[in-house]
Amino acid sequence: MGGRNGVIGKSPAFLKTLRLAEIAAPTGATILICGETGTGKELLARFIHEHSPRRSGPFVVVNCGAIPESLLEVELFGHEKGAYTGAHTSRAGKFEQADGGTIFLDEVGDMSPAMQVKLLRVLQEFTIERVGGNRRIRINARVIAGTNRDLRKLMRDGRFRQDLYFRLAVLPIVLPPLRERPEDIPLLATHFLRMYSQELMKPVRGFARAAMEILMDHTWPGNVRELQHCVHRSVLLCDGEVIQPQHVLLDTISFRFPHGYSALDPDALAKMRT
């Protein structure tokens, strides 16, 4: 399939994942999306939201791994005026902002034990309490969580609560890495080419066979996100209508350039164009 709401793929592994997402979308079930970094967990979460009865409500994203623990509680639950130095006004947190819609908690496996307890309470009671407050606030947001970690291993190691896992994983959905869905590489690459040729206002219309072979042969440790950046770079470097092999620079320990160059520099780019 060409793509739905930006979710693109035709491989059996991907279509199985998409079918689960379509089944889950109309329900109110809490969903856990598992997958390596760059596989598109947030995109799939948005797909589920946009195919749910909550589609007219907000879709709120919180990257739990990118926010320091001291700030994550405030980010999720908000705070009352005077809760801490600098809290001059009350502020709603992400759970309140997601009222009537969906909240996507990405990298939930990075949460501290203390935050895991607080999230479990939210999932059990559907209420939150702002930092510095003592009033229970009812929340009406569907929860979708994402992780690139093996939560079962974390449970065995005592680093993730079993009761929280089962609350989150009412329906677990696994996003396969790009190396397990090579049939999707041409579809995704063409999608990104069209997107960036329009954005950069360049008349790039396709890939030379040899250029596509490079993309097909790569293992894509960074998954779809790495492919997207690679195509973006290729469109930037392309000086014609078709992306040639010399325009495809893969992310390895250093950039793999033709002619032996190992870093982006003006002289290297000039020689690539001659």
JSON list of N, CA and C in Angstrom, two decimals, residues 120-128 136 138-139 167:
[
{"chain": "A", "resi": 120, "resn": "LEU", "atom": "N", "xyz": [1.05, 4.54, 36.97]},
{"chain": "A", "resi": 120, "resn": "LEU", "atom": "CA", "xyz": [0.15, 3.42, 37.27]},
{"chain": "A", "resi": 120, "resn": "LEU", "atom": "C", "xyz": [-1.11, 3.93, 37.95]},
{"chain": "A", "resi": 121, "resn": "ARG", "atom": "N", "xyz": [-0.95, 4.86, 38.86]},
{"chain": "A", "resi": 121, "resn": "ARG", "atom": "CA", "xyz": [-2.11, 5.41, 39.57]},
{"chain": "A", "resi": 121, "resn": "ARG", "atom": "C", "xyz": [-3.06, 6.13, 38.60]},
{"chain": "A", "resi": 122, "resn": "VAL", "atom": "N", "xyz": [-2.49, 6.84, 37.64]},
{"chain": "A", "resi": 122, "resn": "VAL", "atom": "CA", "xyz": [-3.31, 7.51, 36.63]},
{"chain": "A", "resi": 122, "resn": "VAL", "atom": "C", "xyz": [-4.12, 6.49, 35.83]},
{"chain": "A", "resi": 123, "resn": "LEU", "atom": "N", "xyz": [-3.47, 5.41, 35.43]},
{"chain": "A", "resi": 123, "resn": "LEU", "atom": "CA", "xyz": [-4.14, 4.40, 34.61]},
{"chain": "A", "resi": 123, "resn": "LEU", "atom": "C", "xyz": [-5.20, 3.65, 35.40]},
{"chain": "A", "resi": 124, "resn": "GLN", "atom": "N", "xyz": [-5.01, 3.57, 36.70]},
{"chain": "A", "resi": 124, "resn": "GLN", "atom": "CA", "xyz": [-5.98, 2.87, 37.54]},
{"chain": "A", "resi": 124, "resn": "GLN", "atom": "C", "xyz": [-7.18, 3.74, 37.90]},
{"chain": "A", "resi": 125, "resn": "GLU", "atom": "N", "xyz": [-6.92, 5.02, 38.15]},
{"chain": "A", "resi": 125, "resn": "GLU", "atom": "CA", "xyz": [-7.96, 5.90, 38.69]},
{"chain": "A", "resi": 125, "resn": "GLU", "atom": "C", "xyz": [-8.48, 6.94, 37.70]},
{"chain": "A", "resi": 126, "resn": "PHE", "atom": "N", "xyz": [-7.76, 7.13, 36.60]},
{"chain": "A", "resi": 126, "resn": "PHE", "atom": "CA", "xyz": [-8.11, 8.14, 35.60]},
{"chain": "A", "resi": 126, "resn": "PHE", "atom": "C", "xyz": [-8.21, 9.53, 36.21]},
{"chain": "A", "resi": 127, "resn": "THR", "atom": "N", "xyz": [-7.35, 9.78, 37.17]},
{"chain": "A", "resi": 127, "resn": "THR", "atom": "CA", "xyz": [-7.25, 11.10, 37.77]},
{"chain": "A", "resi": 127, "resn": "THR", "atom": "C", "xyz": [-5.78, 11.46, 37.91]},
{"chain": "A", "resi": 128, "resn": "ILE", "atom": "N", "xyz": [-5.49, 12.77, 37.97]},
{"chain": "A", "resi": 128, "resn": "ILE", "atom": "CA", "xyz": [-4.14, 13.25, 38.23]},
{"chain": "A", "resi": 128, "resn": "ILE", "atom": "C", "xyz": [-4.21, 14.32, 39.32]},
{"chain": "A", "resi": 136, "resn": "ARG", "atom": "N", "xyz": [-7.88, 16.27, 43.16]},
{"chain": "A", "resi": 136, "resn": "ARG", "atom": "CA", "xyz": [-7.86, 15.24, 42.14]},
{"chain": "A", "resi": 136, "resn": "ARG", "atom": "C", "xyz": [-8.62, 15.72, 40.92]},
{"chain": "A", "resi": 138, "resn": "ARG", "atom": "N", "xyz": [-10.07, 14.78, 37.19]},
{"chain": "A", "resi": 138, "resn": "ARG", "atom": "CA", "xyz": [-10.41, 13.65, 36.33]},
{"chain": "A", "resi": 138, "resn": "ARG", "atom": "C", "xyz": [-9.86, 13.90, 34.94]},
{"chain": "A", "resi": 139, "resn": "ILE", "atom": "N", "xyz": [-9.28, 12.88, 34.33]},
{"chain": "A", "resi": 139, "resn": "ILE", "atom": "CA", "xyz": [-8.73, 13.03, 32.99]},
{"chain": "A", "resi": 139, "resn": "ILE", "atom": "C", "xyz": [-9.47, 12.13, 32.02]},
{"chain": "A", "resi": 167, "resn": "ARG", "atom": "N", "xyz": [-0.85, -2.95, 32.51]},
{"chain": "A", "resi": 167, "resn": "ARG", "atom": "CA", "xyz": [-1.79, -1.85, 32.28]},
{"chain": "A", "resi": 167, "resn": "ARG", "atom": "C", "xyz": [-1.56, -1.19, 30.91]}
]
